[in-house]
CSV table of C-alpha atoms in Angstrom, one decimal:
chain,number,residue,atom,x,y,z
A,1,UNK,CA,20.4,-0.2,17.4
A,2,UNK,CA,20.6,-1.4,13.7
A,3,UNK,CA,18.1,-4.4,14.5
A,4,UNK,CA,15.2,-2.2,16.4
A,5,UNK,CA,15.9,0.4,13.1
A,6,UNK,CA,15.2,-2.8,11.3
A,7,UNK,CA,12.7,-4.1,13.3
A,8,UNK,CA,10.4,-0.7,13.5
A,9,UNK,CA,10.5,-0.6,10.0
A,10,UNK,CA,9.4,-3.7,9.2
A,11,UNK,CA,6.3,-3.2,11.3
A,12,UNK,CA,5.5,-0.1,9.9
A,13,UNK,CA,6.0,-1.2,6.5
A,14,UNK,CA,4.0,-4.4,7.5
A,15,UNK,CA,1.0,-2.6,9.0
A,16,UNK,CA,1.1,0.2,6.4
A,17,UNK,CA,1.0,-1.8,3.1
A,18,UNK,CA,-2.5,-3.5,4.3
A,19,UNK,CA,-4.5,-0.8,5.5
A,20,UNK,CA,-5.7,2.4,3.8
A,21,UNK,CA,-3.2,4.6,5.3
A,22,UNK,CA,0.1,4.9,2.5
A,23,UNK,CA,2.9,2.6,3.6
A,24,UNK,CA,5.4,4.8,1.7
A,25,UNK,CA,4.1,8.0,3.4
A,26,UNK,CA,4.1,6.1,7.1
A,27,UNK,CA,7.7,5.4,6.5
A,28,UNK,CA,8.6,8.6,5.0
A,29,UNK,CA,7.1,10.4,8.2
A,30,UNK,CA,8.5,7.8,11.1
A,31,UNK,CA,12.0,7.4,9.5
A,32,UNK,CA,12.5,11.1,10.0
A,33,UNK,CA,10.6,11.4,13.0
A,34,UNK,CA,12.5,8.2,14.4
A,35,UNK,CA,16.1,9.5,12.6
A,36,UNK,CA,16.1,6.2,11.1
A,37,UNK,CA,18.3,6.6,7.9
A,38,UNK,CA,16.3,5.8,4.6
A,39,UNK,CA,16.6,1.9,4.0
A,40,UNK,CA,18.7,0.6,1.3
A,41,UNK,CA,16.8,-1.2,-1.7
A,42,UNK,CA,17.9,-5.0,-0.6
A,43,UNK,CA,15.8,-4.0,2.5
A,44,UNK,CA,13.6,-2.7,0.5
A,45,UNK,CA,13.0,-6.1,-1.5
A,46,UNK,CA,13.3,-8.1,1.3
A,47,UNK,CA,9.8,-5.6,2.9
A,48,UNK,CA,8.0,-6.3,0.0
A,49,UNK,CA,8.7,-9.9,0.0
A,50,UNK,CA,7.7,-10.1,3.5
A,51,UNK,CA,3.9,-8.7,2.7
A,52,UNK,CA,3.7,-10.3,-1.0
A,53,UNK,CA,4.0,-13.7,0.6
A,54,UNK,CA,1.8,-12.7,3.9
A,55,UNK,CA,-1.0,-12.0,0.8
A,56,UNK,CA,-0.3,-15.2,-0.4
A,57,UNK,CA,-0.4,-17.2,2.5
A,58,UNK,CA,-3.3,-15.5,3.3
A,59,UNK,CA,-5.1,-15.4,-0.3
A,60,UNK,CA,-3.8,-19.1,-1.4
A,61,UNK,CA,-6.9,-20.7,-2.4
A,62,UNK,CA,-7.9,-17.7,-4.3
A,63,UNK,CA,-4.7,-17.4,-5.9
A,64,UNK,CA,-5.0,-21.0,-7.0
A,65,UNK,CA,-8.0,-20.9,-8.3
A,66,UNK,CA,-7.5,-17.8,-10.3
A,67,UNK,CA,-3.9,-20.2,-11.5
A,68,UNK,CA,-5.8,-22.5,-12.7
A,69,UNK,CA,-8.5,-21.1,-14.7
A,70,UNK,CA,-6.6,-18.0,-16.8
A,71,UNK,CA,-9.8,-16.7,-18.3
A,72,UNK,CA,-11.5,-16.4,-15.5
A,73,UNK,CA,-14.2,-13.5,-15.1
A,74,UNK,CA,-12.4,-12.8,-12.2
A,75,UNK,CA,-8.8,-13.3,-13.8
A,76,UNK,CA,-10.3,-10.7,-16.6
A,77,UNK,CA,-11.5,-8.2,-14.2
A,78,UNK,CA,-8.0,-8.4,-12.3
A,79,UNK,CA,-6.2,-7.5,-15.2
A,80,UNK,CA,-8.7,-4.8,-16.7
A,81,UNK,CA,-8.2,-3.3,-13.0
A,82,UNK,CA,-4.6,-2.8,-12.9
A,83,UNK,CA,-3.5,-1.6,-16.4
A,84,UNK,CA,-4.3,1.9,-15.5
A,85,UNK,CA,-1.9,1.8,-12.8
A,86,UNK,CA,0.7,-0.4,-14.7
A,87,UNK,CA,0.5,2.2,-17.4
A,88,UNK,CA,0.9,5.3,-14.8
A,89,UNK,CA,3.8,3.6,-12.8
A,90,UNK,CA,6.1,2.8,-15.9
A,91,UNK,CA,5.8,5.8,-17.4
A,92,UNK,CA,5.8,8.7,-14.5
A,93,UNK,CA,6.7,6.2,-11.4
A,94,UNK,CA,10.2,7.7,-11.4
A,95,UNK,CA,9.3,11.5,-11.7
A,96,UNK,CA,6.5,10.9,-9.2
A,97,UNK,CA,8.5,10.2,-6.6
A,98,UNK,CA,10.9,12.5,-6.9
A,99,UNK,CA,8.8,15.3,-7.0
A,100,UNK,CA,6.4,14.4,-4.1
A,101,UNK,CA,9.1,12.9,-1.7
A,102,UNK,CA,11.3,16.0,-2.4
A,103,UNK,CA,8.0,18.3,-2.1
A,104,UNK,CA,5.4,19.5,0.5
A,105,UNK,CA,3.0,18.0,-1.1
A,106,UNK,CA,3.4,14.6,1.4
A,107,UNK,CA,0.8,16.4,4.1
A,108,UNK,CA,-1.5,17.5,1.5
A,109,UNK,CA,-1.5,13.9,0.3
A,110,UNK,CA,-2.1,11.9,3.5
A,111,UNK,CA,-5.4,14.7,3.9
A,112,UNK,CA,-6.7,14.0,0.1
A,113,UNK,CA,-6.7,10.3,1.3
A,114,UNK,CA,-8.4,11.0,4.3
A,115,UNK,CA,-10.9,13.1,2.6
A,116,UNK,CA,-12.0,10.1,0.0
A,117,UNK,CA,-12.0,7.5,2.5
A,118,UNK,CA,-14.3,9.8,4.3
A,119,UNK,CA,-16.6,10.7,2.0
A,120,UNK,CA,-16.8,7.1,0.8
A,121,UNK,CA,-17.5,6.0,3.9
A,122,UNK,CA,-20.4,8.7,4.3
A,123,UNK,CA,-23.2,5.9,3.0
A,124,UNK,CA,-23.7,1.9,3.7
A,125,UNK,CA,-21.2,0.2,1.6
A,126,UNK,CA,-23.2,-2.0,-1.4
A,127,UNK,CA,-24.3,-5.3,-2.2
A,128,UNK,CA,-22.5,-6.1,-5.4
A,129,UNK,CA,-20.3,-8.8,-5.3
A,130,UNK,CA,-17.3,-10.1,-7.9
A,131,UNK,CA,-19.9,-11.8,-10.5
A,132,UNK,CA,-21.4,-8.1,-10.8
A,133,UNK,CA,-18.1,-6.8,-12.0
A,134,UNK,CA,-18.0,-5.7,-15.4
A,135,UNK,CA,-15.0,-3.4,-17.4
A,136,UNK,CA,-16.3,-0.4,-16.6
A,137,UNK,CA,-15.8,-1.0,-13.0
A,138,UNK,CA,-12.8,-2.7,-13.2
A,139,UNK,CA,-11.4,0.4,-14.9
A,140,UNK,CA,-12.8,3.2,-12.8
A,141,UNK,CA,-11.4,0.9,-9.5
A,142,UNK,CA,-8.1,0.7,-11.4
A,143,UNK,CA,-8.0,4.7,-12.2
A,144,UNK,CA,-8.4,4.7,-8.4
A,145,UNK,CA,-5.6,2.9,-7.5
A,146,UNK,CA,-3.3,4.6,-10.3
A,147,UNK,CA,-4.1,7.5,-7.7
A,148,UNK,CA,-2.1,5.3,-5.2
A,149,UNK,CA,1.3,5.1,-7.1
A,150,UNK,CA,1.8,9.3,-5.5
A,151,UNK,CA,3.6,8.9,-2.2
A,152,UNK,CA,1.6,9.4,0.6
A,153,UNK,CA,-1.9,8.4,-1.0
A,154,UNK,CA,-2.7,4.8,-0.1
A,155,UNK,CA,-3.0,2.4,-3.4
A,156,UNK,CA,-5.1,0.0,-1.0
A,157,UNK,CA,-7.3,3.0,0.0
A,158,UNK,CA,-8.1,4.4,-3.4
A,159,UNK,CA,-8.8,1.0,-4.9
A,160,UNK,CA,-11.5,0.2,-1.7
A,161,UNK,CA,-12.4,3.5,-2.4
A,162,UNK,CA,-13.5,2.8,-5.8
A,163,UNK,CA,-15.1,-0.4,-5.6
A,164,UNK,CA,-17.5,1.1,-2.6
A,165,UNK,CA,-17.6,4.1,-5.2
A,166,UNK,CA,-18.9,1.5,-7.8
A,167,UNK,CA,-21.4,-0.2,-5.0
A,168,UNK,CA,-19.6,-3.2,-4.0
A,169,UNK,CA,-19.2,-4.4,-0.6
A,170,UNK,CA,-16.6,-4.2,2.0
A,171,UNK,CA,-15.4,-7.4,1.9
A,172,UNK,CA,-15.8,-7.9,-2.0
A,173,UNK,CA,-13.6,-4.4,-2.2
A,174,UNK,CA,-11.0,-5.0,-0.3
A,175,UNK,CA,-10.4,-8.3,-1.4
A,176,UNK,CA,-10.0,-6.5,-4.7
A,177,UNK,CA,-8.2,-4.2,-3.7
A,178,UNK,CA,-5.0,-6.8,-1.8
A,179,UNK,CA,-5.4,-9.1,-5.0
A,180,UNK,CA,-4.6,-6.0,-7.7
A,181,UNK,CA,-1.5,-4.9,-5.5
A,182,UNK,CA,0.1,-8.6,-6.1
A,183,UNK,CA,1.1,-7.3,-9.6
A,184,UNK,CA,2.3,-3.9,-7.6
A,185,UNK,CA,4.3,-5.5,-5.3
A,186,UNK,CA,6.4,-7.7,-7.9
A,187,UNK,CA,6.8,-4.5,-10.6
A,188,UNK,CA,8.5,-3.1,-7.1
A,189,UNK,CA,10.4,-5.7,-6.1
A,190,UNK,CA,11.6,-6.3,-9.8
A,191,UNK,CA,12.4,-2.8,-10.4
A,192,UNK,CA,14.7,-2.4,-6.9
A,193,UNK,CA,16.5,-5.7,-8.4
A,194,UNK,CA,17.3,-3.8,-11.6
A,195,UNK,CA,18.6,-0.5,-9.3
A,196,UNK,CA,20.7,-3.1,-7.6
A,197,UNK,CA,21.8,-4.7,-10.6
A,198,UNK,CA,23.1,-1.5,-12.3
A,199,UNK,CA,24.3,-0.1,-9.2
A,200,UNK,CA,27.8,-1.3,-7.9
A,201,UNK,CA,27.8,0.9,-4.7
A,202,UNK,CA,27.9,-1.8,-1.5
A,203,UNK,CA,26.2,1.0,0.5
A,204,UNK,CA,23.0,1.1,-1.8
A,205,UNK,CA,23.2,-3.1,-1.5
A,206,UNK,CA,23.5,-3.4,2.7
A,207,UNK,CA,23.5,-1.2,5.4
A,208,UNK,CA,21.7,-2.8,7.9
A,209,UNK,CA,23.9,-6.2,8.0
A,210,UNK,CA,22.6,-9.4,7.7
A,211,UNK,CA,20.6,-10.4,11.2
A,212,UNK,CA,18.5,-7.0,11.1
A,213,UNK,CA,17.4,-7.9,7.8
A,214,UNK,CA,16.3,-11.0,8.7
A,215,UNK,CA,14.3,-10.0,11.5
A,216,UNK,CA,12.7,-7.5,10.0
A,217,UNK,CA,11.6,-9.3,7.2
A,218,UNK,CA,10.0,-11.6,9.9
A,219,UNK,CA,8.7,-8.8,11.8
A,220,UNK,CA,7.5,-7.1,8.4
A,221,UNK,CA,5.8,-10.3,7.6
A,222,UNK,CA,4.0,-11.0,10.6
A,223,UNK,CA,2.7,-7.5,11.0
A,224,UNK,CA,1.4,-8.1,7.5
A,225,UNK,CA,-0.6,-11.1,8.4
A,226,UNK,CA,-1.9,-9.2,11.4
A,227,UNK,CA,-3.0,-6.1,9.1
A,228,UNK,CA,-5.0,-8.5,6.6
A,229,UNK,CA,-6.7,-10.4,9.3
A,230,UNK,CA,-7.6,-6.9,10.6
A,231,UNK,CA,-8.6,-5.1,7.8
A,232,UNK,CA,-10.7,-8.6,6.7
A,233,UNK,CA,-13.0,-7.8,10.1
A,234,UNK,CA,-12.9,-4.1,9.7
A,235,UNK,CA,-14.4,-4.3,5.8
A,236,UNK,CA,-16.7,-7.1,6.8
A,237,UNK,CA,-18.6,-4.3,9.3
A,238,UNK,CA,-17.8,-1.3,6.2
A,239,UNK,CA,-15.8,0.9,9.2
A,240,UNK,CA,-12.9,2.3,7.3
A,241,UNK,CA,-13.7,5.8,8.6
A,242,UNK,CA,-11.6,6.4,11.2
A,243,UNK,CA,-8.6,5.8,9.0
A,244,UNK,CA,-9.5,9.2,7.5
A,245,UNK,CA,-8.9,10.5,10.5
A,246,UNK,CA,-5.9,9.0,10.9
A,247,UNK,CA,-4.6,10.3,8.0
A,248,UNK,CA,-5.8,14.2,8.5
A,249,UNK,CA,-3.7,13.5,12.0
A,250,UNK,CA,-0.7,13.1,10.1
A,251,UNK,CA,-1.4,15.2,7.2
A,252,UNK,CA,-2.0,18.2,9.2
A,253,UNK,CA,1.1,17.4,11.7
A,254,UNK,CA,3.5,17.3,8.2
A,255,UNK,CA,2.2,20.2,6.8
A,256,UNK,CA,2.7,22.1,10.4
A,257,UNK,CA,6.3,21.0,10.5
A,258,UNK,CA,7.2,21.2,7.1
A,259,UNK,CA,6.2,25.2,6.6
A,260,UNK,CA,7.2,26.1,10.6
A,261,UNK,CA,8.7,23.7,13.2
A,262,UNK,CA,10.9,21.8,10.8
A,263,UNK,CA,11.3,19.2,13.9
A,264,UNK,CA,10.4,16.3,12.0
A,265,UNK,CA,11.3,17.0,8.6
Protein backbone atom coordinates (compact mmCIF):
# COMPACT_ATOMS: atom_id res chain seq x y z
CA UNK A 1 0.00 0.00 0.00
CA UNK A 2 2.95 2.30 1.05
CA UNK A 3 4.46 2.04 -2.66
CA UNK A 4 1.00 2.98 -4.65
CA UNK A 5 0.70 5.99 -1.71
CA UNK A 6 4.12 6.67 -3.00
CA UNK A 7 3.52 6.11 -6.42
CA UNK A 8 0.14 8.37 -6.73
CA UNK A 9 1.92 11.01 -5.25
CA UNK A 10 4.66 11.20 -7.24
CA UNK A 11 2.45 11.47 -10.37
CA UNK A 12 0.42 14.01 -8.99
CA UNK A 13 3.27 16.01 -7.84
CA UNK A 14 4.95 15.28 -11.29
CA UNK A 15 1.98 16.37 -13.44
CA UNK A 16 1.02 19.21 -11.08
CA UNK A 17 4.34 21.12 -10.81
CA UNK A 18 4.36 21.60 -14.81
CA UNK A 19 1.04 22.68 -15.71
CA UNK A 20 -0.88 25.67 -14.49
CA UNK A 21 -2.95 23.94 -12.03
CA UNK A 22 -1.04 24.32 -8.22
CA UNK A 23 0.92 21.14 -7.48
CA UNK A 24 0.74 21.96 -3.67
CA UNK A 25 -3.11 22.42 -3.88
CA UNK A 26 -3.53 19.01 -6.20
CA UNK A 27 -1.76 17.24 -3.48
CA UNK A 28 -3.41 18.89 -0.69
CA UNK A 29 -6.97 17.96 -2.25
CA UNK A 30 -5.99 14.04 -3.46
CA UNK A 31 -4.00 13.18 -0.21
CA UNK A 32 -7.24 13.85 1.72
CA UNK A 33 -9.43 12.69 -0.84
CA UNK A 34 -7.13 9.49 -1.27
CA UNK A 35 -6.46 9.31 2.90
CA UNK A 36 -3.01 9.30 1.93
CA UNK A 37 -1.11 10.64 5.10
CA UNK A 38 0.77 14.05 4.37
CA UNK A 39 4.46 13.05 3.03
CA UNK A 40 7.38 13.50 5.11
CA UNK A 41 10.02 16.23 3.96
CA UNK A 42 12.75 13.52 2.64
CA UNK A 43 9.89 12.67 0.23
CA UNK A 44 9.35 15.84 -0.14
CA UNK A 45 13.06 16.51 -1.41
CA UNK A 46 13.30 13.58 -3.17
CA UNK A 47 9.64 15.13 -5.44
CA UNK A 48 11.25 18.12 -6.10
CA UNK A 49 14.42 16.56 -7.20
CA UNK A 50 12.54 14.32 -9.48
CA UNK A 51 10.93 17.53 -11.53
CA UNK A 52 14.18 19.91 -11.01
CA UNK A 53 16.21 17.35 -12.95
CA UNK A 54 13.18 16.45 -15.50
CA UNK A 55 13.49 20.59 -16.27
CA UNK A 56 16.96 20.07 -16.65
CA UNK A 57 17.07 17.20 -18.87
CA UNK A 58 14.62 18.83 -20.70
CA UNK A 59 15.97 22.64 -20.67
CA UNK A 60 19.93 21.41 -20.92
CA UNK A 61 21.06 23.38 -23.79
CA UNK A 62 19.33 26.38 -22.47
CA UNK A 63 20.63 25.99 -19.16
CA UNK A 64 24.10 25.73 -20.66
CA UNK A 65 24.01 28.46 -22.55
CA UNK A 66 22.68 30.70 -19.95
CA UNK A 67 26.06 28.82 -17.65
CA UNK A 68 28.22 30.05 -19.77
CA UNK A 69 27.44 33.55 -20.50
CA UNK A 70 26.41 35.10 -16.83
CA UNK A 71 25.42 38.47 -18.15
CA UNK A 72 23.33 37.44 -20.49
CA UNK A 73 20.09 39.51 -21.43
CA UNK A 74 18.43 36.63 -20.79
CA UNK A 75 20.45 35.67 -17.55
CA UNK A 76 19.49 39.47 -16.50
CA UNK A 77 15.89 39.10 -17.18
CA UNK A 78 15.84 35.67 -15.23
CA UNK A 79 17.05 37.22 -12.27
CA UNK A 80 15.07 40.60 -12.40
CA UNK A 81 11.96 38.00 -12.69
CA UNK A 82 12.31 36.10 -9.67
CA UNK A 83 13.46 38.60 -6.89
CA UNK A 84 9.94 39.47 -6.27
CA UNK A 85 9.07 36.09 -5.44
CA UNK A 86 12.52 35.33 -3.60
CA UNK A 87 11.71 38.36 -1.55
CA UNK A 88 7.96 37.19 -0.78
CA UNK A 89 8.93 33.54 0.01
CA UNK A 90 11.70 34.34 2.64
CA UNK A 91 9.96 36.65 4.40
CA UNK A 92 6.03 35.36 4.57
CA UNK A 93 6.64 31.67 3.00
CA UNK A 94 6.24 30.21 6.51
CA UNK A 95 3.03 32.25 7.61
CA UNK A 96 1.66 31.72 4.17
CA UNK A 97 1.26 28.34 4.46
CA UNK A 98 0.11 28.05 7.54
CA UNK A 99 -2.64 30.24 7.19
CA UNK A 100 -3.90 29.08 3.71
CA UNK A 101 -3.33 25.20 4.31
CA UNK A 102 -5.08 25.55 7.74
CA UNK A 103 -7.82 27.93 6.11
CA UNK A 104 -10.78 27.76 3.54
CA UNK A 105 -9.21 29.84 1.48
CA UNK A 106 -7.60 26.61 -0.69
CA UNK A 107 -11.15 26.59 -2.95
CA UNK A 108 -11.18 30.22 -3.31
CA UNK A 109 -7.58 29.86 -4.47
CA UNK A 110 -7.71 27.16 -7.14
CA UNK A 111 -10.97 29.58 -8.61
CA UNK A 112 -8.74 32.93 -8.51
CA UNK A 113 -6.30 30.87 -10.74
CA UNK A 114 -8.83 29.67 -12.88
CA UNK A 115 -10.24 33.12 -13.25
CA UNK A 116 -6.71 34.69 -14.58
CA UNK A 117 -5.82 31.91 -16.65
CA UNK A 118 -9.24 32.57 -18.19
CA UNK A 119 -9.24 35.91 -18.71
CA UNK A 120 -5.66 35.77 -20.10
CA UNK A 121 -6.55 33.41 -22.37
CA UNK A 122 -9.64 35.63 -23.58
CA UNK A 123 -7.38 37.22 -26.61
CA UNK A 124 -4.53 35.62 -29.10
CA UNK A 125 -1.46 35.23 -27.08
CA UNK A 126 1.45 37.93 -28.54
CA UNK A 127 4.36 37.99 -30.69
CA UNK A 128 7.13 39.18 -28.38
CA UNK A 129 9.74 37.02 -27.88
CA UNK A 130 12.86 36.85 -25.10
CA UNK A 131 15.03 39.75 -27.04
CA UNK A 132 11.83 42.04 -26.43
CA UNK A 133 12.08 41.53 -22.66
CA UNK A 134 12.99 44.47 -20.73
CA UNK A 135 12.87 45.08 -16.56
CA UNK A 136 9.65 46.28 -16.52
CA UNK A 137 8.41 43.02 -17.80
CA UNK A 138 10.53 40.90 -16.12
CA UNK A 139 9.28 42.48 -12.87
CA UNK A 140 5.46 42.60 -13.51
CA UNK A 141 5.99 38.53 -14.70
CA UNK A 142 7.84 38.08 -11.47
CA UNK A 143 5.02 39.93 -9.15
CA UNK A 144 2.97 37.24 -10.99
CA UNK A 145 4.57 34.42 -9.92
CA UNK A 146 5.15 35.87 -6.18
CA UNK A 147 1.26 35.31 -6.51
CA UNK A 148 2.21 31.58 -6.88
CA UNK A 149 4.13 31.07 -3.48
CA UNK A 150 -0.01 30.99 -1.78
CA UNK A 151 -1.07 27.32 -1.74
CA UNK A 152 -3.41 26.44 -4.24
CA UNK A 153 -2.46 29.23 -6.88
CA UNK A 154 -0.16 27.82 -9.51
CA UNK A 155 3.49 29.69 -9.62
CA UNK A 156 3.70 28.31 -13.32
CA UNK A 157 0.21 29.74 -14.07
CA UNK A 158 0.71 33.20 -12.76
CA UNK A 159 4.09 33.65 -14.31
CA UNK A 160 2.44 32.39 -18.02
CA UNK A 161 -0.06 34.56 -17.03
CA UNK A 162 2.03 37.49 -16.87
CA UNK A 163 4.16 37.21 -19.75
CA UNK A 164 0.78 36.71 -22.16
CA UNK A 165 -0.31 39.74 -19.80
CA UNK A 166 2.93 41.58 -21.06
CA UNK A 167 2.23 40.28 -24.96
CA UNK A 168 4.66 37.55 -25.27
CA UNK A 169 3.90 34.29 -26.82
CA UNK A 170 2.95 30.93 -25.62
CA UNK A 171 5.92 29.29 -26.06
CA UNK A 172 8.27 32.29 -25.18
CA UNK A 173 6.07 32.44 -21.70
CA UNK A 174 6.16 29.32 -20.60
CA UNK A 175 9.54 28.70 -21.23
CA UNK A 176 9.90 31.66 -18.84
CA UNK A 177 7.92 30.65 -16.72
CA UNK A 178 9.78 26.55 -16.07
CA UNK A 179 13.14 28.44 -16.22
CA UNK A 180 12.27 31.05 -13.16
CA UNK A 181 10.92 28.07 -11.02
CA UNK A 182 14.59 26.39 -11.10
CA UNK A 183 15.62 28.92 -8.41
CA UNK A 184 12.04 27.80 -6.67
CA UNK A 185 12.63 24.48 -6.65
CA UNK A 186 16.24 24.60 -4.99
CA UNK A 187 15.03 27.45 -2.22
CA UNK A 188 12.47 24.28 -1.48
CA UNK A 189 14.56 21.61 -1.56
CA UNK A 190 17.26 23.60 0.47
CA UNK A 191 14.90 24.76 3.00
CA UNK A 192 13.27 20.96 3.70
CA UNK A 193 17.10 20.00 4.21
CA UNK A 194 17.40 22.66 6.88
CA UNK A 195 13.75 21.27 8.65
CA UNK A 196 15.55 17.92 8.46
CA UNK A 197 18.67 19.02 9.72
CA UNK A 198 17.19 20.68 12.91
CA UNK A 199 14.68 18.17 13.31
CA UNK A 200 15.78 14.82 15.09
CA UNK A 201 12.24 13.13 14.84
CA UNK A 202 12.86 9.75 12.53
CA UNK A 203 9.15 10.05 11.62
CA UNK A 204 9.58 13.62 10.01
CA UNK A 205 12.83 11.89 8.09
CA UNK A 206 10.96 8.48 6.63
CA UNK A 207 7.84 7.10 6.65
CA UNK A 208 7.40 5.68 3.47
CA UNK A 209 10.55 3.22 3.64
CA UNK A 210 13.14 3.15 1.19
CA UNK A 211 11.66 1.25 -2.16
CA UNK A 212 8.42 3.65 -2.23
CA UNK A 213 10.63 6.39 -2.24
CA UNK A 214 12.53 5.32 -4.90
CA UNK A 215 9.75 4.63 -7.13
CA UNK A 216 8.13 7.44 -6.73
CA UNK A 217 10.78 9.58 -7.33
CA UNK A 218 10.93 7.68 -10.74
CA UNK A 219 7.37 7.90 -11.25
CA UNK A 220 7.48 11.75 -10.06
CA UNK A 221 10.18 12.20 -12.58
CA UNK A 222 8.68 10.65 -15.48
CA UNK A 223 5.37 12.27 -15.06
CA UNK A 224 7.40 15.46 -15.10
CA UNK A 225 8.88 14.91 -18.43
CA UNK A 226 5.52 13.97 -19.77
CA UNK A 227 3.91 17.31 -18.34
CA UNK A 228 6.72 19.53 -20.10
CA UNK A 229 6.46 17.82 -23.27
CA UNK A 230 2.73 18.49 -22.94
CA UNK A 231 2.49 21.79 -21.78
CA UNK A 232 5.48 22.62 -24.66
CA UNK A 233 2.55 21.56 -27.48
CA UNK A 234 -0.28 23.06 -25.57
CA UNK A 235 1.60 26.80 -25.31
CA UNK A 236 2.84 26.34 -28.90
CA UNK A 237 -1.18 26.48 -30.04
CA UNK A 238 -1.79 29.36 -26.78
CA UNK A 239 -4.79 26.73 -25.35
CA UNK A 240 -4.36 27.00 -21.67
CA UNK A 241 -8.03 27.61 -21.13
CA UNK A 242 -9.39 24.61 -20.20
CA UNK A 243 -7.07 24.55 -17.26
CA UNK A 244 -9.29 27.27 -15.85
CA UNK A 245 -11.81 25.03 -15.88
CA UNK A 246 -10.10 22.65 -14.29
CA UNK A 247 -9.41 24.50 -11.53
CA UNK A 248 -13.10 26.11 -10.92
CA UNK A 249 -13.87 22.07 -10.95
CA UNK A 250 -11.94 21.69 -7.96
CA UNK A 251 -12.28 24.97 -6.43
CA UNK A 252 -15.92 24.80 -6.29
CA UNK A 253 -15.86 20.93 -5.18
CA UNK A 254 -13.40 22.20 -1.94
CA UNK A 255 -15.35 24.95 -1.12
CA UNK A 256 -18.70 22.64 -1.17
CA UNK A 257 -17.03 20.12 1.13
CA UNK A 258 -15.19 22.28 3.26
CA UNK A 259 -18.40 24.61 4.50
CA UNK A 260 -21.00 21.28 4.21
CA UNK A 261 -20.15 17.70 3.27
CA UNK A 262 -16.82 17.70 5.09
CA UNK A 263 -16.14 14.17 3.04
CA UNK A 264 -13.01 15.19 1.73
CA UNK A 265 -11.65 17.52 4.03
Amino acid sequence: MQILRAMLLGLIQGFSEFMPVSSSGNLFFFSNLFNIEAYTLSFDILMHTACLGALIFIYFRDLRAMSENLTSHFNKMVAAGIAPAFVLSVIFQTKIDGFFLSSKAIGLCFIFTGAVLFYETMYSPGKKKFKNMNIKDALIIGVFQAVGCIPAVSRTGMAVCGSLQRGFNGKTALKYAYIMSIPAMLGRIFADLMMIYNNTDSAVVDVFGAIPMILGFIMAFGASVVAIRLMQRIAARGKFRPFAYYLWAMGIITLIDMLALNRIF
